[in-house]
Coordinates of C-alpha atoms in Angstrom, one line a residue:
M1 CA 65.1 0.6 72.6
E2 CA 65.5 -0.6 69.1
H3 CA 62.5 -0.4 66.8
S4 CA 61.1 -3.8 65.9
R5 CA 59.2 -4.1 62.7
L6 CA 57.9 -7.6 63.7
H7 CA 56.4 -6.1 67.0
E8 CA 54.9 -3.3 65.0
L9 CA 53.2 -5.7 62.5
I10 CA 51.9 -8.0 65.3
D11 CA 50.6 -5.0 67.2
R12 CA 48.8 -3.6 64.1
I13 CA 47.3 -7.0 63.3
G14 CA 46.1 -7.2 66.9
M15 CA 44.6 -3.7 66.7
L16 CA 42.7 -4.7 63.5
L17 CA 41.4 -7.9 65.1
R18 CA 40.3 -6.0 68.3
T19 CA 38.5 -3.4 66.2
E20 CA 36.7 -6.1 64.3
A21 CA 35.8 -7.8 67.6
R22 CA 34.4 -4.6 69.0
R23 CA 32.3 -4.1 65.8
L24 CA 31.1 -7.7 65.9
G25 CA 30.4 -7.6 69.7
A26 CA 28.3 -4.4 69.2
N27 CA 26.2 -6.3 66.6
A28 CA 25.6 -9.0 69.2
S29 CA 25.5 -6.7 72.2
L30 CA 28.8 -8.2 73.4
Q31 CA 32.1 -6.7 74.4
P32 CA 35.4 -8.1 72.9
V33 CA 36.1 -9.9 76.2
H34 CA 32.8 -11.8 75.8
L35 CA 33.8 -12.9 72.3
H36 CA 37.2 -13.9 73.5
A37 CA 35.6 -16.0 76.2
L38 CA 33.3 -17.7 73.7
E39 CA 36.3 -18.3 71.3
Y40 CA 38.3 -19.9 74.2
L41 CA 35.4 -22.2 75.1
Q42 CA 35.1 -23.2 71.5
R43 CA 38.8 -24.2 71.3
C44 CA 39.5 -25.5 74.8
N45 CA 39.6 -29.2 75.9
R46 CA 37.5 -30.9 78.5
Y47 CA 40.1 -30.1 81.3
S48 CA 40.0 -26.4 80.5
N49 CA 36.3 -25.4 80.3
T50 CA 36.1 -23.9 83.8
P51 CA 35.8 -20.4 85.0
A52 CA 39.2 -20.5 86.6
A53 CA 40.9 -21.7 83.4
L54 CA 39.0 -19.0 81.4
R55 CA 40.1 -16.4 83.9
A56 CA 43.8 -17.4 83.6
Y57 CA 43.6 -17.5 79.8
L58 CA 42.0 -14.1 79.5
G59 CA 44.2 -12.6 82.3
Q60 CA 41.1 -11.0 83.8
T61 CA 40.0 -10.7 87.4
K62 CA 37.6 -13.2 89.0
G63 CA 34.9 -10.5 89.2
T64 CA 35.2 -9.5 85.5
V65 CA 35.1 -13.1 84.4
S66 CA 32.2 -13.8 86.7
Q67 CA 30.2 -10.9 85.4
S68 CA 31.0 -11.9 81.8
L69 CA 29.9 -15.4 82.4
K70 CA 26.6 -14.3 84.0
L71 CA 25.8 -12.1 81.0
L72 CA 26.8 -14.9 78.5
E73 CA 24.6 -17.4 80.3
R74 CA 21.7 -15.0 80.7
E75 CA 21.8 -14.2 76.9
G76 CA 22.0 -17.9 76.0
Y77 CA 25.5 -18.1 74.7
L78 CA 26.7 -20.6 77.2
T79 CA 25.6 -23.0 79.9
K80 CA 27.1 -23.9 83.3
H81 CA 26.9 -27.3 84.9
D82 CA 28.5 -29.2 87.7
D83 CA 31.3 -31.7 86.8
P84 CA 29.9 -35.2 87.3
D85 CA 33.1 -36.4 88.8
D86 CA 33.8 -33.4 91.1
R87 CA 30.7 -31.4 92.2
R88 CA 33.0 -28.5 93.2
V89 CA 34.0 -27.9 89.6
V90 CA 31.7 -25.9 87.2
R91 CA 32.0 -26.7 83.5
L92 CA 31.1 -24.2 80.8
E93 CA 29.7 -25.1 77.4
L94 CA 28.8 -23.1 74.3
T95 CA 25.1 -23.3 73.3
P96 CA 24.1 -23.4 69.6
R97 CA 23.6 -19.6 69.9
G98 CA 27.1 -19.2 71.2
Q99 CA 28.5 -21.3 68.3
R100 CA 26.4 -19.3 65.8
V101 CA 27.7 -15.9 67.0
L102 CA 31.3 -17.2 66.4
A103 CA 30.5 -18.8 63.1
D104 CA 28.9 -15.5 61.9
T105 CA 32.0 -13.4 62.6
T106 CA 33.3 -11.7 59.6
A107 CA 36.6 -11.3 61.4
A108 CA 37.2 -15.0 61.1
Q109 CA 36.2 -14.8 57.4
A110 CA 38.5 -11.8 56.8
W111 CA 41.4 -13.6 58.6
T112 CA 40.9 -16.7 56.4
R113 CA 40.9 -14.6 53.2
A114 CA 44.0 -12.8 54.3
E115 CA 45.7 -16.0 55.3
Q116 CA 45.0 -17.5 51.9
T117 CA 47.3 -14.9 50.3
L118 CA 50.2 -16.8 51.8
S119 CA 51.6 -20.1 50.5
G120 CA 51.4 -23.2 52.7
Q121 CA 55.1 -22.9 53.3
E122 CA 54.8 -19.2 54.3
R123 CA 51.9 -20.0 56.7
E124 CA 53.9 -22.8 58.3
A125 CA 57.0 -20.7 58.8
I126 CA 55.1 -17.7 60.2
T127 CA 53.1 -20.1 62.5
D128 CA 56.3 -21.7 63.8
G129 CA 58.0 -18.4 64.4
L130 CA 54.9 -16.9 66.2
E131 CA 54.7 -20.1 68.4
R132 CA 58.3 -19.6 69.4
L133 CA 57.6 -15.9 70.2
L134 CA 54.5 -16.8 72.2
K135 CA 56.4 -19.5 74.1
G136 CA 59.2 -17.0 74.9
L137 CA 56.8 -14.3 76.1
Q138 CA 54.8 -16.8 78.2
L139 CA 57.9 -18.3 79.8
A140 CA 59.4 -14.8 80.4
N141 CA 56.3 -13.6 82.1
G142 CA 55.9 -16.8 84.2
G143 CA 52.4 -17.3 82.8
R144 CA 50.5 -20.5 81.9
T145 CA 51.1 -21.5 78.3
F146 CA 47.6 -22.6 77.2
G147 CA 49.0 -24.5 74.3
I148 CA 47.6 -27.1 72.0
C149 CA 47.7 -30.7 73.5
R150 CA 50.0 -32.0 70.7
S151 CA 52.7 -29.5 71.7
C152 CA 52.6 -30.4 75.4
R153 CA 55.2 -32.5 77.2
H154 CA 52.4 -34.6 78.7
F155 CA 51.1 -35.6 75.2
Q156 CA 51.7 -39.2 74.4
T157 CA 51.2 -41.1 71.1
V158 CA 50.1 -44.7 71.8
S159 CA 49.5 -45.5 68.1
E160 CA 48.7 -43.5 65.0
A161 CA 45.1 -43.2 66.0
E162 CA 45.5 -43.3 69.8
H163 CA 46.8 -40.6 72.1
R164 CA 46.9 -40.1 75.9
C165 CA 47.5 -37.3 78.4
G166 CA 50.5 -38.3 80.5
L167 CA 49.3 -36.0 83.3
T168 CA 45.8 -37.4 83.7
G169 CA 46.3 -40.8 82.0
E170 CA 43.1 -40.3 80.0
A171 CA 42.7 -41.1 76.3
L172 CA 42.7 -38.2 73.9
S173 CA 40.9 -38.2 70.5
D174 CA 42.5 -36.5 67.5
S175 CA 40.1 -33.6 68.2
D176 CA 41.2 -33.4 71.8
S177 CA 44.8 -33.2 70.8
E178 CA 44.1 -30.1 68.7
R179 CA 42.5 -28.2 71.6
I180 CA 43.8 -25.6 74.1
C181 CA 44.7 -27.0 77.5
H182 CA 45.3 -25.0 80.7
E183 CA 47.6 -27.8 82.0
H184 CA 49.8 -27.4 79.0
E185 CA 53.6 -27.3 79.4
W186 CA 56.0 -26.9 76.5
Q187 CA 57.8 -30.1 75.5
D188 CA 61.2 -28.6 75.9
S189 CA 60.6 -26.4 78.9
A190 CA 64.0 -26.1 80.4

């Protein structure tokens, strides 16, 4: 197999981020998987804040996610509540404590500082390339894409300030359109 410098760099960046997550998690008595769960809940949309969507996103077993959610709820990082429209569905929400632990992460601050060493054009080119790589890996592995609403084939622009999900028919705010969705499908999925 041919050596890939790109794979090596992505792998090394991932290792550094996981190391930082372990350090931060230890400071808050959390494992990296707990921080990843909180980060997901911070970034997901209103269709995707369920235990099942979290489990699919993390690629973890039902038992692992269930235990993680119990710990995060017990420690006050998130709350669970029944969906008002479908009592069978449980919704997850970050608490102020959960939001604080994410805001206090020096990993995010270190990433922001590192990212600022790139020009806007470089950031855009790297982001576009990594999105294509991610899409390729997700499609090759038959996994859910968990992309941002704006990049989904169901995303519809009604006007400059109005958006809609073509799958659910519901209105989407600008904020909604920048969030992760478990129903995401790439626009050109062929």
